[in-house]
mmCIF file of C-alpha atoms and ligand atoms in Angstrom:
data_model
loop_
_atom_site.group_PDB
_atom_site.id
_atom_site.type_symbol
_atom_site.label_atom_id
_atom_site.label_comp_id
_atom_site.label_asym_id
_atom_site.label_seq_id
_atom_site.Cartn_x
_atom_site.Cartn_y
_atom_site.Cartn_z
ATOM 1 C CA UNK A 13 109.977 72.531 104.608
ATOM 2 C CA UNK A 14 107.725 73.538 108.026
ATOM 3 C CA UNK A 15 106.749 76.725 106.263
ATOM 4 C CA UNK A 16 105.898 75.648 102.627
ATOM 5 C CA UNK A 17 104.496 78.351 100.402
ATOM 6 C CA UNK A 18 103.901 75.531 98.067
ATOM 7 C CA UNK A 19 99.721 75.658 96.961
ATOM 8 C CA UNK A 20 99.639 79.189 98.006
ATOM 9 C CA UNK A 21 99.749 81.801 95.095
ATOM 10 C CA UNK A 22 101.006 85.912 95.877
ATOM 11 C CA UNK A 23 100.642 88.870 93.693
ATOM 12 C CA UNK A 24 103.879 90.882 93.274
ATOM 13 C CA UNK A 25 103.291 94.550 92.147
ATOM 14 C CA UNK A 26 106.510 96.716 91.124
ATOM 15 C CA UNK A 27 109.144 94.516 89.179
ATOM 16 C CA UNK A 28 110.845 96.400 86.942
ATOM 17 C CA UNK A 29 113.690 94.663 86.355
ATOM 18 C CA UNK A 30 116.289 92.630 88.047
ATOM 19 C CA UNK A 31 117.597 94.815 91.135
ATOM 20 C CA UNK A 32 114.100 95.679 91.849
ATOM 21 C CA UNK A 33 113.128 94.878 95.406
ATOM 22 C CA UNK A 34 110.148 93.250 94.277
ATOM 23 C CA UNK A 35 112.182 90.936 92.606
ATOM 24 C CA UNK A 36 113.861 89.644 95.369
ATOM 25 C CA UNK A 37 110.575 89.398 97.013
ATOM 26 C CA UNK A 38 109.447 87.166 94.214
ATOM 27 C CA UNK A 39 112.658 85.500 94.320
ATOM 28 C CA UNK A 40 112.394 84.088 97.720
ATOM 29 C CA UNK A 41 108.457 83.506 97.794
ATOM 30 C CA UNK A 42 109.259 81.016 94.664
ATOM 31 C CA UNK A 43 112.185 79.166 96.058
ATOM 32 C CA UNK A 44 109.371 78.525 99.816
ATOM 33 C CA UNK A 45 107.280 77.079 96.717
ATOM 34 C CA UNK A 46 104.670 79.906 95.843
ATOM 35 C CA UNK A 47 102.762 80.627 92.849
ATOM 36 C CA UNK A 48 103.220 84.110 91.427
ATOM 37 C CA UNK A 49 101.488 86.616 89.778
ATOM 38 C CA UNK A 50 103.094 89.926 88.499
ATOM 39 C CA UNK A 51 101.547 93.157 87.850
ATOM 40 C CA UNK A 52 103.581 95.921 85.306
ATOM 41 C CA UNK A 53 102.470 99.487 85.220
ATOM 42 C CA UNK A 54 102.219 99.769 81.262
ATOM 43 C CA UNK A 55 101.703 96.790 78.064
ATOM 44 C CA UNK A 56 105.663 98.357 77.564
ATOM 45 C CA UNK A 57 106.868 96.478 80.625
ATOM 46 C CA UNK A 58 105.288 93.077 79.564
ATOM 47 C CA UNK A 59 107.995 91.839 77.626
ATOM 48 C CA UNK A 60 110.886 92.544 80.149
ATOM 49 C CA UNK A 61 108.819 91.161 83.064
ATOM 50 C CA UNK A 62 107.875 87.893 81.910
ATOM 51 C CA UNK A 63 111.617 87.316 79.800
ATOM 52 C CA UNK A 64 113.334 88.016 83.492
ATOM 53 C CA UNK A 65 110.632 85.199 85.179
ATOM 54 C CA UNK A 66 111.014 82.474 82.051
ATOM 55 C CA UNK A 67 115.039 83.177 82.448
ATOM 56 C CA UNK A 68 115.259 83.201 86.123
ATOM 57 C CA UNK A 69 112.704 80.616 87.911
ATOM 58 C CA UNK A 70 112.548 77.219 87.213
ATOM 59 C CA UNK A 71 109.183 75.674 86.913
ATOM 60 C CA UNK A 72 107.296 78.582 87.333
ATOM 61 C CA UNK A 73 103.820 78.541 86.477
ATOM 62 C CA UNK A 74 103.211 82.286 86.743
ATOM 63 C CA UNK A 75 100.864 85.117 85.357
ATOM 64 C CA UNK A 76 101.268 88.299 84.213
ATOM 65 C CA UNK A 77 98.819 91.611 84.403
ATOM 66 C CA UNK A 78 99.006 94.765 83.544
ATOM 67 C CA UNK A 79 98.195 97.493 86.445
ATOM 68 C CA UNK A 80 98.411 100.817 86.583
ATOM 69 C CA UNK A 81 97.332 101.466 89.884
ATOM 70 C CA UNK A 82 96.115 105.407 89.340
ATOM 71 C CA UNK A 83 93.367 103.979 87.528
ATOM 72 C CA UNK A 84 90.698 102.448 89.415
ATOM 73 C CA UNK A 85 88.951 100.585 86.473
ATOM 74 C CA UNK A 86 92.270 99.021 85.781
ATOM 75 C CA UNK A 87 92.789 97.383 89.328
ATOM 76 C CA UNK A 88 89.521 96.624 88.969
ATOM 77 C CA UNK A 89 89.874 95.013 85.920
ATOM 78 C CA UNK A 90 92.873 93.131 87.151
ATOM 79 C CA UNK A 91 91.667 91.762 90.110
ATOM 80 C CA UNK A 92 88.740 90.419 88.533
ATOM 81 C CA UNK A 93 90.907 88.670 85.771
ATOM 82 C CA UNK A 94 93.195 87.652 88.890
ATOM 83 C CA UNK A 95 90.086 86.245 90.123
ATOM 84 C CA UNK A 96 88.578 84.262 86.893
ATOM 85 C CA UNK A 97 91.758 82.960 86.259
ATOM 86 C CA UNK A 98 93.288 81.791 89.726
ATOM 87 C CA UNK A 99 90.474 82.254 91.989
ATOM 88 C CA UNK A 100 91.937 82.632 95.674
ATOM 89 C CA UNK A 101 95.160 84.649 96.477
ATOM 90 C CA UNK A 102 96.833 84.174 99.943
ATOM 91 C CA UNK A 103 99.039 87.530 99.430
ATOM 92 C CA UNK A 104 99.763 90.360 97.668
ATOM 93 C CA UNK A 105 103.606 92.697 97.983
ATOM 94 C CA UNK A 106 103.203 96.498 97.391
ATOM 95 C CA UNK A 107 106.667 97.857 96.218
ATOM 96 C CA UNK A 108 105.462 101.266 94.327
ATOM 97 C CA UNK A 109 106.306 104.485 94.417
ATOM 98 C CA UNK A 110 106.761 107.351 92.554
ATOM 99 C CA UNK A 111 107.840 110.961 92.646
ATOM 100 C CA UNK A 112 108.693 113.265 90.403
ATOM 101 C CA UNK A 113 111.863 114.107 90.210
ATOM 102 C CA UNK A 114 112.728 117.790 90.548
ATOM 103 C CA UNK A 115 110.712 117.121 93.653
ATOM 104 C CA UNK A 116 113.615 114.902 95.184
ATOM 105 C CA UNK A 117 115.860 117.814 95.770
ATOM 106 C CA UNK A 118 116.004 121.197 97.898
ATOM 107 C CA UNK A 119 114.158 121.575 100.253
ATOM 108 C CA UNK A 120 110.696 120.439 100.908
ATOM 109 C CA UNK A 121 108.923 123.393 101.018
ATOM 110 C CA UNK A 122 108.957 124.022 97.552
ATOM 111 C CA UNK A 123 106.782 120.881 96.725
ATOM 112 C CA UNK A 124 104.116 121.627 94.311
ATOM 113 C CA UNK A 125 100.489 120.715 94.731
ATOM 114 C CA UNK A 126 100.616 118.560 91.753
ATOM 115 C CA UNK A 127 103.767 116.517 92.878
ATOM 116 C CA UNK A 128 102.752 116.431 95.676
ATOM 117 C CA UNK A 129 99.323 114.585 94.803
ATOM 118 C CA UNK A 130 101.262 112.287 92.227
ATOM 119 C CA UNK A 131 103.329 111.231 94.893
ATOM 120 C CA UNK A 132 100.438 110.253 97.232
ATOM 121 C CA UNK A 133 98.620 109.087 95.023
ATOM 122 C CA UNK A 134 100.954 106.722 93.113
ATOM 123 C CA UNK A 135 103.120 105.797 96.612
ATOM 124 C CA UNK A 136 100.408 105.910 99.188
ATOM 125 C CA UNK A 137 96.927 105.582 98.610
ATOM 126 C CA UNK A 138 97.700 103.010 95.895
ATOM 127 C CA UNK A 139 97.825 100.524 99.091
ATOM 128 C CA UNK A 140 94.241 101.392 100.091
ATOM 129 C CA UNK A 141 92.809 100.930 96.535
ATOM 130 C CA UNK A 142 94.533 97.627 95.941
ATOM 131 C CA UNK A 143 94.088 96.151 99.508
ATOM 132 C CA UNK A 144 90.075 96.701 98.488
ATOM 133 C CA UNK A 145 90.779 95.196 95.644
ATOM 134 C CA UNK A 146 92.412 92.038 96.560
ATOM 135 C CA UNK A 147 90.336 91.600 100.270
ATOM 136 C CA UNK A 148 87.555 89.495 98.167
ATOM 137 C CA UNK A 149 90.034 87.072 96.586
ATOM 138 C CA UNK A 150 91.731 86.308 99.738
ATOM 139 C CA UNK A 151 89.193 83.964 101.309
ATOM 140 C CA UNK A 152 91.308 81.565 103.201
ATOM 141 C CA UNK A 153 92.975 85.467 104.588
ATOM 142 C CA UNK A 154 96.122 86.978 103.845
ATOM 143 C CA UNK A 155 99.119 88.999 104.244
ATOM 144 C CA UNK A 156 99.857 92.670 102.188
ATOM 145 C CA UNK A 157 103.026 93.650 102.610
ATOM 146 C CA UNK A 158 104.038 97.286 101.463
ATOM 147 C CA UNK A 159 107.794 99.015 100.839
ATOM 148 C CA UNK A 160 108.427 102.106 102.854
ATOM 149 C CA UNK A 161 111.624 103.662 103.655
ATOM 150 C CA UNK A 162 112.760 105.586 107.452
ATOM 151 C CA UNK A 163 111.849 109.096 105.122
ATOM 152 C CA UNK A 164 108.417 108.408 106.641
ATOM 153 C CA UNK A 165 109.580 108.576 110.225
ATOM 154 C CA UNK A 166 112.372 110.959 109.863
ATOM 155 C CA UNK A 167 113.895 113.955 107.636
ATOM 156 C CA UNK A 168 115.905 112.552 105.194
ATOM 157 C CA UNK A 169 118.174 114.980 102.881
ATOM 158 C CA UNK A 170 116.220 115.146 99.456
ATOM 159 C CA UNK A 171 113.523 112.650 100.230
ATOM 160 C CA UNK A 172 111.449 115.790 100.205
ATOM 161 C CA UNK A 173 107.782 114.547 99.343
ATOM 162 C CA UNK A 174 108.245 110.760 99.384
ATOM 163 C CA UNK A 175 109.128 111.079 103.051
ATOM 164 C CA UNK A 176 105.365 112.828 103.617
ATOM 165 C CA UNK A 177 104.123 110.069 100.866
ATOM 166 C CA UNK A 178 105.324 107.434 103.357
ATOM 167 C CA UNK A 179 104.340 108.628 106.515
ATOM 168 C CA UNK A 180 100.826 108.565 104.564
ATOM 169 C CA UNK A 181 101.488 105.122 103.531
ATOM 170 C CA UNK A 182 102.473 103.935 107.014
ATOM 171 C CA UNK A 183 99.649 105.182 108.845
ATOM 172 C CA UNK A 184 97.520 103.369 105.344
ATOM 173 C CA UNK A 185 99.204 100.430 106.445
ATOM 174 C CA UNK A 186 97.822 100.467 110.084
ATOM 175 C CA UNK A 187 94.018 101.694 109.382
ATOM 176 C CA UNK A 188 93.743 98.605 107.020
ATOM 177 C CA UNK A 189 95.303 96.144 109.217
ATOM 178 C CA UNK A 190 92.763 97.185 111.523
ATOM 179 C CA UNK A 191 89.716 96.825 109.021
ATOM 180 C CA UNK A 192 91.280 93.846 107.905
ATOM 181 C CA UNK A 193 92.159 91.702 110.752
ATOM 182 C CA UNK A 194 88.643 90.411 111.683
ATOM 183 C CA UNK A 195 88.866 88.134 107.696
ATOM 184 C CA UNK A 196 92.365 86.812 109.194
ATOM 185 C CA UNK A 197 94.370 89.585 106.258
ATOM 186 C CA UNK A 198 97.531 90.791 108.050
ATOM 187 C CA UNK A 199 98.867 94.157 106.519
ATOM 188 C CA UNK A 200 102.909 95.104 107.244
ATOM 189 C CA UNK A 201 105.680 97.051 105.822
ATOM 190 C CA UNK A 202 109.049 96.804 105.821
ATOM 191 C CA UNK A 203 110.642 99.752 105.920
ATOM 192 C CA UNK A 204 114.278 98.616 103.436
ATOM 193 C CA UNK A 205 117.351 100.769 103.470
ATOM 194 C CA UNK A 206 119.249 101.929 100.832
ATOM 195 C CA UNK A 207 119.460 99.497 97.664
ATOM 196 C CA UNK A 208 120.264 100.353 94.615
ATOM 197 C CA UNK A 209 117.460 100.129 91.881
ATOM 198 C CA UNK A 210 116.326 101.726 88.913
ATOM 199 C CA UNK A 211 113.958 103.857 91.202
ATOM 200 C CA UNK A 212 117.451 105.266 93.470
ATOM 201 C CA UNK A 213 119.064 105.598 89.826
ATOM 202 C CA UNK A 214 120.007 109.283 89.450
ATOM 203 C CA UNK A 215 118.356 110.570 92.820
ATOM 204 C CA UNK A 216 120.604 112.088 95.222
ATOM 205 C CA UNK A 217 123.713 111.142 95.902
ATOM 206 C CA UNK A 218 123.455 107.555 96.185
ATOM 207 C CA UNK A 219 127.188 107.001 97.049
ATOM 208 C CA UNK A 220 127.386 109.589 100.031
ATOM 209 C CA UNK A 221 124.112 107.462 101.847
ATOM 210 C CA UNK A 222 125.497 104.224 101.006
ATOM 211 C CA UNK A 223 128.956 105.796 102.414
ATOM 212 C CA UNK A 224 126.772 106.718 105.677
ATOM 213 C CA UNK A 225 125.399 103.180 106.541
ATOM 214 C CA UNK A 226 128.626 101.743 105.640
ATOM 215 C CA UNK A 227 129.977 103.865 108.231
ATOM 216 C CA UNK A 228 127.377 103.975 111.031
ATOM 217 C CA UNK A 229 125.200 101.268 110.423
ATOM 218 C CA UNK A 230 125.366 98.551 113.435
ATOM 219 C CA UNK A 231 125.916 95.993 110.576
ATOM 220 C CA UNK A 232 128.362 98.122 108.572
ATOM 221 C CA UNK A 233 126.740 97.420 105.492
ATOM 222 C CA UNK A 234 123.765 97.967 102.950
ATOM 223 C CA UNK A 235 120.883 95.652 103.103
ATOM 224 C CA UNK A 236 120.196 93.558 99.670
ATOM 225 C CA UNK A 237 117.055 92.729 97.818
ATOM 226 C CA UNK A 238 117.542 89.165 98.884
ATOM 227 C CA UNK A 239 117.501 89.949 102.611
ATOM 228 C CA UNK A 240 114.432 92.170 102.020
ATOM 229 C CA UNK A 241 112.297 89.298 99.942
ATOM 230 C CA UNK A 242 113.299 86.385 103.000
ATOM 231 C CA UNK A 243 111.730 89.142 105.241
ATOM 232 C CA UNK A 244 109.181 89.266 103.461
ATOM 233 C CA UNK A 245 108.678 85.723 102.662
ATOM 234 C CA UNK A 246 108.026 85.539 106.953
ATOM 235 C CA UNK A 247 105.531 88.183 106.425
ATOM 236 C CA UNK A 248 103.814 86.215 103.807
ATOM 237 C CA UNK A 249 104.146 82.751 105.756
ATOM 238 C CA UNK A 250 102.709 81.581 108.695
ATOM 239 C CA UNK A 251 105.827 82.506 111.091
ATOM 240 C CA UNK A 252 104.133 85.619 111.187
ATOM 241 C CA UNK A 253 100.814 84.403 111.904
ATOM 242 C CA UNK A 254 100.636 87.382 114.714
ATOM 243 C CA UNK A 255 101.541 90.207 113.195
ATOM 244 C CA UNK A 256 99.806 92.845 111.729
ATOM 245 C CA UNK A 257 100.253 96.321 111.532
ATOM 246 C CA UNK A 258 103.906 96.460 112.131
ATOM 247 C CA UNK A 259 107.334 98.013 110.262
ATOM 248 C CA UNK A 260 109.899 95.891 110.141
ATOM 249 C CA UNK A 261 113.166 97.772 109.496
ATOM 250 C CA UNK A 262 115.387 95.860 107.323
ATOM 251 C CA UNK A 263 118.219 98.344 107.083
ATOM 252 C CA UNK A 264 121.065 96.940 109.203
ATOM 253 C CA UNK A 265 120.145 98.295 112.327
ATOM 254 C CA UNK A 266 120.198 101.811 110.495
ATOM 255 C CA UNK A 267 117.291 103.315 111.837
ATOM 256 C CA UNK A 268 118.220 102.850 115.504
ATOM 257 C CA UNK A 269 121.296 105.413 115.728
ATOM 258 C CA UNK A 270 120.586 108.968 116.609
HETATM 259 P P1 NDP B 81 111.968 99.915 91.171
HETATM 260 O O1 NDP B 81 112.248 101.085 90.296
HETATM 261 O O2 NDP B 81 112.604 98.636 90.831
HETATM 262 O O3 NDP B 81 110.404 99.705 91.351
HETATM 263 C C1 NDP B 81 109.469 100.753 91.385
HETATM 264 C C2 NDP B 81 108.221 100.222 90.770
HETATM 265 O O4 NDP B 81 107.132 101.172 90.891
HETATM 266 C C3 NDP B 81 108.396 99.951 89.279
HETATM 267 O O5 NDP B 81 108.199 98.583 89.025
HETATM 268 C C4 NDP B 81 107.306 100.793 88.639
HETATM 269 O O6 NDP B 81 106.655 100.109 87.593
HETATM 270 C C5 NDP B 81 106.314 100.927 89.774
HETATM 271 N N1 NDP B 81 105.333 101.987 89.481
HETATM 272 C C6 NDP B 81 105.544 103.322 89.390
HETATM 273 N N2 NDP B 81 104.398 103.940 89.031
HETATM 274 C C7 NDP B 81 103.451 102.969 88.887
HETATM 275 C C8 NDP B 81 102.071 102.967 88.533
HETATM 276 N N3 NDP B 81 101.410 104.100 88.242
HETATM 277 N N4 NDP B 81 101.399 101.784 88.501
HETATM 278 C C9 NDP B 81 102.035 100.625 88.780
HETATM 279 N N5 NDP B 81 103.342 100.560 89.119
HETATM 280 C C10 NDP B 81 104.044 101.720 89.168
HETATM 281 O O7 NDP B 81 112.425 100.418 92.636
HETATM 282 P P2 NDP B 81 112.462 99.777 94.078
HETATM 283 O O8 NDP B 81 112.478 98.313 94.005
HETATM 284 O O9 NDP B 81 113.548 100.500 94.764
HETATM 285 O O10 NDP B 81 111.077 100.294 94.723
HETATM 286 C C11 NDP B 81 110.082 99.435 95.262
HETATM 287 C C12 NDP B 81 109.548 100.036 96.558
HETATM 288 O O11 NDP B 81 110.583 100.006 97.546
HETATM 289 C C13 NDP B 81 109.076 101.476 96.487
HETATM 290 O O12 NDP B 81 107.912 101.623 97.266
HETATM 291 C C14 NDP B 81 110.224 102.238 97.143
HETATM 292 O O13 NDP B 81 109.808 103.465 97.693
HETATM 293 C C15 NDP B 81 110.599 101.245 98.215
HETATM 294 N N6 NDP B 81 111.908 101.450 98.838
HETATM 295 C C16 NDP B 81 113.053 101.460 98.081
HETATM 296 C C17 NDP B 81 114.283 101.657 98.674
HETATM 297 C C18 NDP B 81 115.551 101.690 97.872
HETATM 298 O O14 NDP B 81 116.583 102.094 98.398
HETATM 299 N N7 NDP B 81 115.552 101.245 96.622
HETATM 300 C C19 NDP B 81 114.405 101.859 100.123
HETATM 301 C C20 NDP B 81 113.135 101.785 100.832
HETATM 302 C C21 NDP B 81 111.944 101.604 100.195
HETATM 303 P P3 NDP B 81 107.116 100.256 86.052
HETATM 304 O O15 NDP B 81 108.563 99.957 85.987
HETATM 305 O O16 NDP B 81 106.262 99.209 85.402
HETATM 306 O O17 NDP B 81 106.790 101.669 85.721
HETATM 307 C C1 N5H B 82 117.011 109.970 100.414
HETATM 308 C C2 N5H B 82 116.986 109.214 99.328
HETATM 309 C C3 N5H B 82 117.542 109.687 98.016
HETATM 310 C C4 N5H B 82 116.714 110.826 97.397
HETATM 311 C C5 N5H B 82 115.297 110.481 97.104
HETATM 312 C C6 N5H B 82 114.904 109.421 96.408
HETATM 313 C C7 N5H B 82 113.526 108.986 96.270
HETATM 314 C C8 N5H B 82 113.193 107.902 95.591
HETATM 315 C C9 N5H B 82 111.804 107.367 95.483
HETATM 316 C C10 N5H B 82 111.051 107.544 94.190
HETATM 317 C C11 N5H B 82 110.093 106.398 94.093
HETATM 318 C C12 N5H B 82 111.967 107.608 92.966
HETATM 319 C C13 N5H B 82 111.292 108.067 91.713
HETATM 320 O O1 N5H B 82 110.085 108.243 91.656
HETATM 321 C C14 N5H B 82 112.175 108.262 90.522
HETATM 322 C C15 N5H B 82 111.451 108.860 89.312
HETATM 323 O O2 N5H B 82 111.279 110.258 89.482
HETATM 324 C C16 N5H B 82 112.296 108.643 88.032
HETATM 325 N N1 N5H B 82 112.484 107.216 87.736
HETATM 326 C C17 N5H B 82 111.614 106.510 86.972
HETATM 327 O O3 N5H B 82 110.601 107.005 86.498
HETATM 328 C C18 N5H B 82 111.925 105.026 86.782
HETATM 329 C C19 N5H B 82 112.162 104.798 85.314
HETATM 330 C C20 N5H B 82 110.754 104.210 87.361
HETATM 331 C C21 N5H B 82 110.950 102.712 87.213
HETATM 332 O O4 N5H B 82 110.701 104.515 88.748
HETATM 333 C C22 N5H B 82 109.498 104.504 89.374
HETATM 334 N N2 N5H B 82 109.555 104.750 90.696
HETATM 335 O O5 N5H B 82 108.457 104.283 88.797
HETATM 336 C C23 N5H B 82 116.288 107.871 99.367
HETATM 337 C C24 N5H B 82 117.172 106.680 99.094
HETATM 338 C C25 N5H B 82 118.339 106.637 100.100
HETATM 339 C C26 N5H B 82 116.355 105.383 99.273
HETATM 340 C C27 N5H B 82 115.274 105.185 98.233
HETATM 341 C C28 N5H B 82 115.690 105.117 96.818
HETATM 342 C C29 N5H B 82 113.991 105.095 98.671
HETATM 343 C C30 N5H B 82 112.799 104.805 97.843
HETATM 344 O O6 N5H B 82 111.672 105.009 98.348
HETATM 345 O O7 N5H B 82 112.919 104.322 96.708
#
């Protein structure tokens, strides 16, 4: 394969489970050859995590951490293990957010000060802290590559304070690609549409959107996690070796229709 991920090793924040996207990001960095390392918000995620990698990739010789990245000592704490134990990392995938949920409907106006600040800080400046973290482990440079979602760019029925979360996180996204850039680290997003994950589970009416880009879409259809991890996979290879501080839209052509 020209663009082997074989001897390289990534660090995939935010699998929950199966249908989550970083999961399909995983999913196609192992099958280019990659090492992986996971990350899991709380010790209660452990279990699930690393019984969906031993069932699901074959001759994986991966590592598990936990993170919960609104605590600095813990990404400290991980990265440093990261380091002892593996020493250089050529990557690292983003795919966290959180809101709270009475804040994903109505209008956005009535955001409070506190969800508000969970949501940045969980969603958006998460990036920064992490990107810090990771710069001094990724000696022969790197790619990040965060999750964001058109909410960022545009109003978007019910996205409410995720949508402000991402525009934060976008703009993240660009300021360290700039910092980063001169040590050869490339920072992008890719901005997914609609999938359905235990995140989308019970938040807005999933149906009626999935209705919409099945109906105006230039593809007709939703994207999948699969199609989001291969695009990601290019992000994390060296087909990319050029860009930095771009979104990629991986939403079947969603984003372009007024
Ligand atoms: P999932 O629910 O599968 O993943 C969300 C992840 O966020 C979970 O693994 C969760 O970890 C993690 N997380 C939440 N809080 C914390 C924390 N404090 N520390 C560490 N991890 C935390 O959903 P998705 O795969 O859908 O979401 C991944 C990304 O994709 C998000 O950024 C989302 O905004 C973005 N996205 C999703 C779209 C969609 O339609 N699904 C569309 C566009 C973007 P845990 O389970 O361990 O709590
Ligand atoms: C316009 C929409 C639909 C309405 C808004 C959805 C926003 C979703 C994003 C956040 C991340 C969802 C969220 O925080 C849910 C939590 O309040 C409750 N869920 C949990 O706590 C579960 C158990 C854990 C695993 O979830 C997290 N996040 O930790 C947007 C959709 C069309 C697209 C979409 C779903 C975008 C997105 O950013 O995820």
């Amino acid at each position: 394969m020209k663009f082997s991920l074989e001897g390289r090793t990534y660090v995939i924040m935010g699998v929950a489970n199966k249908r989550s996207i970083a999961w399909g990001i995983a999913r196609s960095l192992h099958d280019a050859g990659a090492r992986l390392i996971f990350t899991y918000a709380s010790e209660r995620f452990e279990k699930s995590v690393k019984d969906l990698v031993d069932s699901s990739l074959e001759e994986h010789n991966s590592l598990f951490y936990e993170c919960d990245v609104t605590n600095d000592d813990a990404i400290d704490q991980t990265f440093t293990a990261i380091k002892n134990d593996v020493g250089v990392i050529h990557g690292l995938a983003h795919c966290i957010a959180f809101a709270n949920k009475e804040e994903l409907k109505g209008e956005y106006m009535n955001a409070s000060r506190e969800g508000f600040l969970t949501a940045h800080n969980i969603s958006a400046y998460s990036l920064t802290a992490v990107a810090k973290a990771a710069k001094p482990l990724m000696t022969d440079g790197g790619s990040i590559v965060t999750l964001t979602y058109l909410g960022g760019e545009k109003v978007v029925e019910n996205y409410n304070v995720m949508g402000v979360a991402k525009a934060s996180l976008d703009a993240s996204m660009r300021y360290l690609a700039s910092d980063l850039g001169k040590y050869n680290i490339r920072v992008n997003a890719i901005s997914a549409g609609p999938i359905r994950t235990l995140s989308a589970k019970g938040v807005g009416d999933f149906n009626k959107i999935l209705k919409e880009i099945e109906e105006r879409a230039p593809l007709r259809r939703p994207v999948t996690q699969e199609e989001v991890g291969d695009t990601a996979y290019y992000l994390m290879s060296d087909l990319s070796r050029g860009v930095t501080g771009e979104i990629i839209h991986v939403d079947s052509g969603f984003s372009i229709i007024g």
